[in-house]
Tab-separated table of C-alpha atoms in Angstrom:
chain	number	residue	atom	x	y	z
W	1	MET	CA	-0.188	-0.050	0.090
W	2	ASN	CA	1.131	3.535	-0.570
W	3	SER	CA	2.248	4.623	2.971
W	4	ILE	CA	1.772	8.339	2.236
W	5	LYS	CA	-2.074	7.859	0.988
W	6	LEU	CA	-2.350	5.643	3.918
W	7	ARG	CA	-1.448	8.340	6.702
W	8	LEU	CA	-3.749	10.590	4.728
W	9	LEU	CA	-6.339	8.417	5.167
W	10	LEU	CA	-5.837	7.606	8.411
W	11	GLU	CA	-5.654	10.949	9.537
W	12	GLN	CA	-9.043	11.443	7.899
W	13	PHE	CA	-10.448	8.671	9.855
W	14	PHE	CA	-9.018	9.915	12.950
W	15	ILE	CA	-10.870	13.648	12.415
W	16	GLU	CA	-14.292	11.852	11.810
W	17	ASP	CA	-13.940	10.014	15.051
W	18	ILE	CA	-12.122	12.400	17.247
W	19	GLY	CA	-13.666	15.667	16.281
W	20	GLU	CA	-11.966	17.917	18.779
W	21	ARG	CA	-11.074	15.742	21.432
W	22	ASP	CA	-11.799	12.301	23.070
W	23	VAL	CA	-13.465	13.780	26.380
W	24	THR	CA	-13.937	10.338	27.784
W	25	SER	CA	-10.265	9.523	27.853
W	26	GLU	CA	-8.965	13.083	28.002
W	27	LEU	CA	-10.766	13.888	31.018
W	28	ILE	CA	-9.757	10.193	32.877
W	29	PHE	CA	-6.181	9.511	32.247
W	30	GLY	CA	-3.491	12.428	32.283
W	31	LYS	CA	-0.753	12.727	29.221
W	32	GLU	CA	1.684	10.488	31.360
W	33	ASN	CA	-0.657	7.614	31.846
W	34	LYS	CA	0.768	4.402	30.098
W	35	GLY	CA	-0.627	1.037	29.376
W	36	SER	CA	-0.895	-1.856	26.718
W	37	LEU	CA	-3.713	-3.157	24.284
W	38	VAL	CA	-3.545	-6.586	22.788
W	39	LEU	CA	-5.115	-7.589	19.815
W	40	ILE	CA	-6.944	-10.716	19.800
W	41	SER	CA	-8.552	-12.633	17.177
W	42	LYS	CA	-12.152	-14.021	17.629
W	43	ASP	CA	-12.311	-16.042	14.791
W	44	GLU	CA	-10.632	-18.125	12.001
W	45	GLY	CA	-9.587	-16.586	9.088
W	46	ILE	CA	-6.301	-14.412	7.094
W	47	PHE	CA	-5.245	-11.405	9.090
W	48	CYS	CA	-4.279	-8.144	6.795
W	49	GLY	CA	-3.620	-5.009	8.604
W	50	GLU	CA	0.136	-4.736	9.735
W	51	GLN	CA	0.330	-1.322	8.155
W	52	ILE	CA	-3.061	0.124	9.921
W	53	ILE	CA	-1.782	-0.930	12.973
W	54	GLN	CA	1.808	0.315	12.798
W	55	THR	CA	0.928	4.200	11.239
W	56	GLY	CA	-2.775	3.994	13.067
W	57	PHE	CA	-1.450	3.611	16.703
W	58	ARG	CA	1.654	5.850	15.857
W	59	LEU	CA	0.084	8.509	14.360
W	60	LEU	CA	-1.798	9.229	17.675
W	61	ASP	CA	1.685	8.425	19.567
W	62	GLU	CA	5.257	8.597	17.857
W	63	GLY	CA	6.470	6.644	21.145
W	64	SER	CA	4.354	3.636	20.838
W	65	GLN	CA	5.790	0.424	20.927
W	66	ILE	CA	4.473	-2.411	18.528
W	67	ILE	CA	4.848	-6.055	18.488
W	68	LEU	CA	2.984	-7.859	15.693
W	69	HIS	CA	2.592	-11.660	15.964
W	70	VAL	CA	1.465	-12.167	12.613
W	71	LYS	CA	1.902	-10.789	9.129
W	72	ASP	CA	-0.433	-10.484	6.120
W	73	GLY	CA	-1.729	-13.196	4.811
W	74	ASP	CA	-1.235	-15.364	7.664
W	75	LYS	CA	-3.660	-17.669	9.092
W	76	VAL	CA	-5.437	-16.865	12.169
W	77	VAL	CA	-7.097	-18.821	14.635
W	78	LYS	CA	-9.725	-18.261	17.825
W	79	GLY	CA	-7.997	-16.988	20.504
W	80	GLN	CA	-4.766	-16.144	18.780
W	81	GLU	CA	-2.909	-12.836	20.080
W	82	LEU	CA	-2.369	-10.808	17.115
W	83	ALA	CA	-0.163	-7.819	18.374
W	84	LEU	CA	0.830	-5.827	21.478
W	85	ILE	CA	0.672	-1.966	21.853
W	86	THR	CA	2.267	0.210	24.643
W	87	GLY	CA	1.841	3.708	24.930
W	88	ARG	CA	-0.467	6.469	26.290
W	89	VAL	CA	-3.363	5.307	27.486
W	90	SER	CA	-5.227	8.204	26.021
W	91	ALA	CA	-3.384	7.902	22.250
W	92	LEU	CA	-4.284	3.921	22.246
W	93	LEU	CA	-8.140	4.605	23.324
W	94	LYS	CA	-8.339	7.152	20.777
W	95	ALA	CA	-6.784	4.569	17.790
W	96	GLU	CA	-8.494	1.857	18.961
W	97	ARG	CA	-11.669	1.589	17.250
W	98	VAL	CA	-10.908	3.038	13.521
W	99	VAL	CA	-7.447	0.571	13.750
W	100	LEU	CA	-9.836	-2.191	14.645
W	101	ASN	CA	-12.384	-1.436	12.550
W	102	LEU	CA	-9.996	-0.896	9.196
W	103	VAL	CA	-8.222	-4.422	10.483
W	104	GLN	CA	-11.389	-6.351	10.821
W	105	ARG	CA	-12.728	-5.123	7.099
W	106	MET	CA	-9.511	-6.226	5.648
W	107	SER	CA	-9.093	-9.399	7.444
W	108	GLY	CA	-12.295	-10.264	6.100
W	109	ILE	CA	-12.104	-9.845	2.697
W	110	ALA	CA	-8.693	-11.914	2.720
W	111	THR	CA	-10.262	-14.371	4.599
W	112	LYS	CA	-13.430	-14.107	1.872
W	113	THR	CA	-10.922	-14.135	-1.307
W	114	ASN	CA	-8.701	-16.993	0.460
W	115	GLU	CA	-12.172	-19.195	0.830
W	116	ALA	CA	-13.144	-18.201	-2.843
W	117	VAL	CA	-9.494	-19.405	-4.173
W	118	SER	CA	-9.604	-22.457	-2.522
W	119	VAL	CA	-12.926	-23.425	-3.803
W	120	LEU	CA	-12.231	-22.498	-7.227
W	121	ASP	CA	-8.667	-24.696	-7.084
W	122	SER	CA	-7.264	-23.603	-10.244
W	123	ALA	CA	-4.229	-23.876	-11.690
W	124	LYS	CA	-5.098	-22.025	-14.492
W	125	THR	CA	-7.758	-19.028	-13.537
W	126	ARG	CA	-7.373	-16.340	-11.097
W	127	ILE	CA	-9.653	-14.902	-9.056
W	128	CYS	CA	-9.868	-11.124	-8.666
W	129	ASP	CA	-11.809	-8.170	-7.233
W	130	THR	CA	-14.411	-5.526	-8.956
W	131	ARG	CA	-14.881	-1.752	-8.351
W	132	LYS	CA	-17.538	-2.771	-6.163
W	133	THR	CA	-15.574	-1.636	-2.975
W	134	THR	CA	-16.335	1.078	-0.117
W	135	PRO	CA	-15.503	4.469	-1.012
W	136	GLY	CA	-12.552	5.622	0.229
W	137	LEU	CA	-11.343	2.242	1.067
W	138	ARG	CA	-10.577	1.243	-1.974
W	139	MET	CA	-6.737	0.752	-1.812
W	140	LEU	CA	-7.300	-1.453	1.397
W	141	GLU	CA	-9.771	-3.307	0.043
W	142	LYS	CA	-7.654	-4.020	-3.233
W	143	TYR	CA	-4.586	-4.940	-0.705
W	144	ALA	CA	-6.683	-7.327	1.162
W	145	VAL	CA	-7.803	-8.990	-1.573
W	146	ARG	CA	-4.072	-9.364	-2.914
W	147	CYS	CA	-3.199	-10.850	0.744
W	148	GLY	CA	-6.253	-13.537	0.477
W	149	GLY	CA	-4.492	-14.883	-2.100
W	150	GLY	CA	-6.509	-13.072	-5.034
W	151	PHE	CA	-5.351	-10.595	-8.061
W	152	ASN	CA	-6.523	-6.973	-8.406
W	153	HIS	CA	-8.853	-5.889	-11.379
W	154	ARG	CA	-8.585	-1.901	-12.194
W	155	TYR	CA	-8.179	0.050	-9.596
W	156	GLY	CA	-10.849	2.713	-11.186
W	157	LEU	CA	-11.888	3.996	-14.520
W	158	TYR	CA	-8.379	5.817	-15.092
W	159	ASP	CA	-6.254	2.789	-15.658
W	160	ALA	CA	-7.886	0.497	-18.035
W	161	VAL	CA	-10.837	1.097	-20.615
W	162	MET	CA	-13.677	-1.428	-20.310
W	163	ILE	CA	-16.441	-0.957	-22.670
W	164	LYS	CA	-19.660	-2.189	-20.799
W	165	ASP	CA	-22.980	-2.765	-22.452
W	166	ASN	CA	-24.011	0.707	-21.619
W	167	HIS	CA	-21.079	2.018	-23.211
W	168	ILE	CA	-21.762	-0.296	-26.319
W	169	SER	CA	-25.839	0.988	-26.138
W	170	PHE	CA	-24.592	4.845	-26.493
W	171	ALA	CA	-21.921	4.082	-28.677
W	172	GLY	CA	-24.052	2.246	-31.232
W	173	SER	CA	-21.965	-1.297	-31.645
W	174	ILE	CA	-18.449	-2.999	-29.874
W	175	SER	CA	-16.712	-1.933	-33.375
W	176	SER	CA	-17.654	1.684	-33.258
W	177	ALA	CA	-16.472	2.091	-29.346
W	178	VAL	CA	-13.596	0.524	-29.838
W	179	GLU	CA	-12.585	2.321	-32.641
W	180	ALA	CA	-13.022	5.267	-31.040
W	181	VAL	CA	-11.281	4.410	-27.828
W	182	LYS	CA	-7.914	3.194	-30.329
W	183	SER	CA	-7.948	5.977	-32.058
W	184	ASN	CA	-7.202	8.440	-29.581
W	185	LEU	CA	-5.555	5.583	-26.758
W	186	GLY	CA	-1.817	5.296	-25.896
W	187	HIS	CA	-0.144	2.108	-26.283
W	188	MET	CA	0.274	0.903	-22.577
W	189	VAL	CA	-3.843	1.060	-21.337
W	190	LYS	CA	-5.556	-2.401	-22.440
W	191	VAL	CA	-8.909	-2.456	-23.644
W	192	GLU	CA	-11.489	-4.951	-22.539
W	193	VAL	CA	-14.887	-5.406	-23.686
W	194	GLU	CA	-18.050	-6.757	-22.013
W	195	ILE	CA	-19.869	-9.348	-24.203
W	196	GLU	CA	-23.564	-11.244	-23.636
W	197	THR	CA	-23.720	-13.069	-26.972
W	198	LYS	CA	-22.067	-15.083	-29.250
W	199	ASP	CA	-21.981	-12.242	-31.879
W	200	GLN	CA	-20.556	-9.945	-29.562
W	201	LEU	CA	-17.926	-12.137	-28.596
W	202	LEU	CA	-16.563	-12.306	-32.757
W	203	GLU	CA	-17.488	-8.744	-32.935
W	204	ALA	CA	-15.117	-8.021	-29.863
W	205	ILE	CA	-12.183	-10.432	-31.367
W	206	ASP	CA	-12.546	-8.480	-34.599
W	207	SER	CA	-12.225	-5.266	-33.019
W	208	LYS	CA	-8.838	-6.642	-31.508
W	209	ALA	CA	-9.554	-5.896	-27.893
W	210	ASP	CA	-7.199	-7.065	-25.438
W	211	CYS	CA	-9.298	-8.686	-23.164
W	212	ILE	CA	-12.782	-10.272	-22.871
W	213	MET	CA	-15.315	-10.340	-20.218
W	214	PHE	CA	-18.002	-13.374	-20.369
W	215	ASP	CA	-20.833	-11.469	-18.877
W	216	ASN	CA	-23.356	-13.348	-16.601
W	217	ARG	CA	-22.443	-16.313	-18.983
W	218	PRO	CA	-23.281	-20.248	-17.417
W	219	PRO	CA	-20.137	-22.171	-17.854
W	220	GLU	CA	-20.958	-24.707	-20.229
W	221	GLN	CA	-21.110	-21.733	-22.298
W	222	ILE	CA	-18.360	-20.296	-21.652
W	223	ARG	CA	-16.596	-23.387	-22.384
W	224	GLU	CA	-18.126	-23.870	-26.258
W	225	TRP	CA	-17.278	-20.185	-26.909
W	226	ILE	CA	-13.880	-19.882	-25.776
W	227	SER	CA	-12.010	-21.744	-28.620
W	228	ASN	CA	-13.213	-18.915	-30.693
W	229	VAL	CA	-11.006	-16.599	-29.055
W	230	PRO	CA	-7.180	-16.817	-30.390
W	231	ALA	CA	-4.065	-16.646	-28.542
W	232	GLY	CA	-3.207	-13.067	-26.782
W	233	ILE	CA	-6.268	-12.163	-26.065
W	234	LEU	CA	-7.115	-12.566	-22.261
W	235	THR	CA	-10.762	-13.809	-20.945
W	236	GLU	CA	-12.628	-13.341	-18.046
W	237	ALA	CA	-15.926	-14.251	-16.386
W	238	SER	CA	-18.000	-12.440	-14.162
W	239	GLY	CA	-21.359	-11.981	-13.345
W	240	GLY	CA	-23.900	-14.244	-11.282
W	241	ILE	CA	-21.069	-16.453	-9.798
W	242	THR	CA	-20.992	-17.279	-5.928
W	243	LEU	CA	-19.238	-19.202	-3.526
W	244	ASP	CA	-21.773	-21.980	-4.119
W	245	ASN	CA	-21.463	-22.257	-8.194
W	246	LEU	CA	-17.792	-21.183	-8.070
W	247	HIS	CA	-16.338	-24.660	-8.594
W	248	SER	CA	-18.285	-25.237	-11.966
W	249	TYR	CA	-15.945	-22.831	-13.415
W	250	ARG	CA	-12.960	-24.212	-12.593
W	251	ASP	CA	-12.236	-26.059	-16.064
W	252	CYS	CA	-14.435	-23.260	-18.242
W	253	GLY	CA	-10.515	-21.875	-19.530
W	254	VAL	CA	-11.099	-17.915	-18.689
W	255	ASP	CA	-7.855	-16.265	-17.132
W	256	TYR	CA	-9.885	-14.537	-14.784
W	257	ILE	CA	-12.714	-14.742	-12.379
W	258	SER	CA	-14.218	-11.581	-10.958
W	259	LEU	CA	-16.106	-11.475	-8.050
W	260	GLY	CA	-18.144	-8.722	-6.136
W	261	PHE	CA	-18.828	-9.901	-3.396
W	262	LEU	CA	-15.440	-9.872	-2.106
W	263	THR	CA	-15.873	-6.506	-0.991
W	264	HIS	CA	-19.066	-5.503	-1.396
W	265	SER	CA	-20.748	-7.831	1.109
W	266	VAL	CA	-17.772	-9.496	2.954
W	267	LYS	CA	-18.366	-10.661	6.527
W	268	SER	CA	-15.628	-8.739	8.814
W	269	LEU	CA	-13.542	-10.765	11.311
W	270	ASP	CA	-14.215	-10.016	14.758
W	271	ILE	CA	-11.252	-8.960	16.669
W	272	SER	CA	-10.873	-7.119	19.752
W	273	ALA	CA	-8.664	-5.281	21.911
W	274	LYS	CA	-8.221	-6.054	25.272
W	275	VAL	CA	-6.061	-3.880	28.225
W	276	MET	CA	-3.274	-5.531	29.629
W	277	ALA	CA	-0.895	-5.157	32.662
W	278	GLU	CA	2.620	-6.339	33.073
W	279	THR	CA	2.918	-9.143	35.398
W	280	LYS	CA	5.551	-7.912	38.007
W	281	GLY	CA	8.628	-10.595	37.631
W	282	ALA	CA	7.612	-12.732	34.897
W	283	ALA	CA	7.748	-11.914	31.580
W	284	GLU	CA	4.182	-12.438	30.542
W	285	TYR	CA	0.949	-10.289	30.589
W	286	GLU	CA	-2.287	-10.641	32.334
W	287	TYR	CA	-5.702	-9.481	30.993
W	288	PHE	CA	-7.556	-7.507	33.104
W	289	GLY	CA	-10.494	-9.372	34.322
W	290	GLY	CA	-9.039	-12.463	32.049
W	291	ALA	CA	-6.772	-15.121	32.407
W	292	ARG	CA	-3.085	-14.867	31.889
W	293	SER	CA	-1.259	-15.514	28.667
W	294	GLU	CA	2.454	-15.210	27.861
W	295	ILE	CA	3.651	-12.838	25.475
């Protein structure tokens, strides 16, 4: 992830949450009060969020000491300790919710992506995301897809041409849309065309599209049509594909399968932050009100 952009994002998120000040923490704790938080997974899944933890807590307390016990992409289990953060109590409490919200969501996306990759179980076809991301969180959510073993589709409207059904309807045909684009496009940008019929497929091939997406086509139809696609043109399947039917696309021959549900309807991984105090005379920590656990 871009560290500069991440810092700017986190600054905005903290401004939204803290506003003028955290009235609760600032009225209870002084600037010199120090303590520790441990982040604990309450689910099984794939962890994602190293940079969020490192950057988030240090934005509010540059002197924070952070020990990470996991790396992005690691599998975690229920009850596993993920990180230990020590610093000013008021800063820990200000950063806690924003950091947890982001790490939980990113870990949920990584977990769902990993599940999709496992279900597809293909040596040829790659799982990738879509633009169906949360506004403001696209960089984070697409990074989480990569941590789960998936790949990224275009990042936005600016880095690739994707001629969809509405473009085709307004332009009059696939050929006219591709021609209009290629007459003004630099050689570094690829052109993808979305098709729904065999005639559209053949038109997209004749128009020399770089990539062809089979939109809402069943796997048996893709298997039949894909033999028409010459080498050098990438293929993608999208639309109507779920975890329940994903396995049926395993041998349909496409290079990519894009899945909107990886980011638009994912369940966050449950992660909690617990206050901990150092036990005198021992290199271990104790949950307040909970069981002891070695770090």
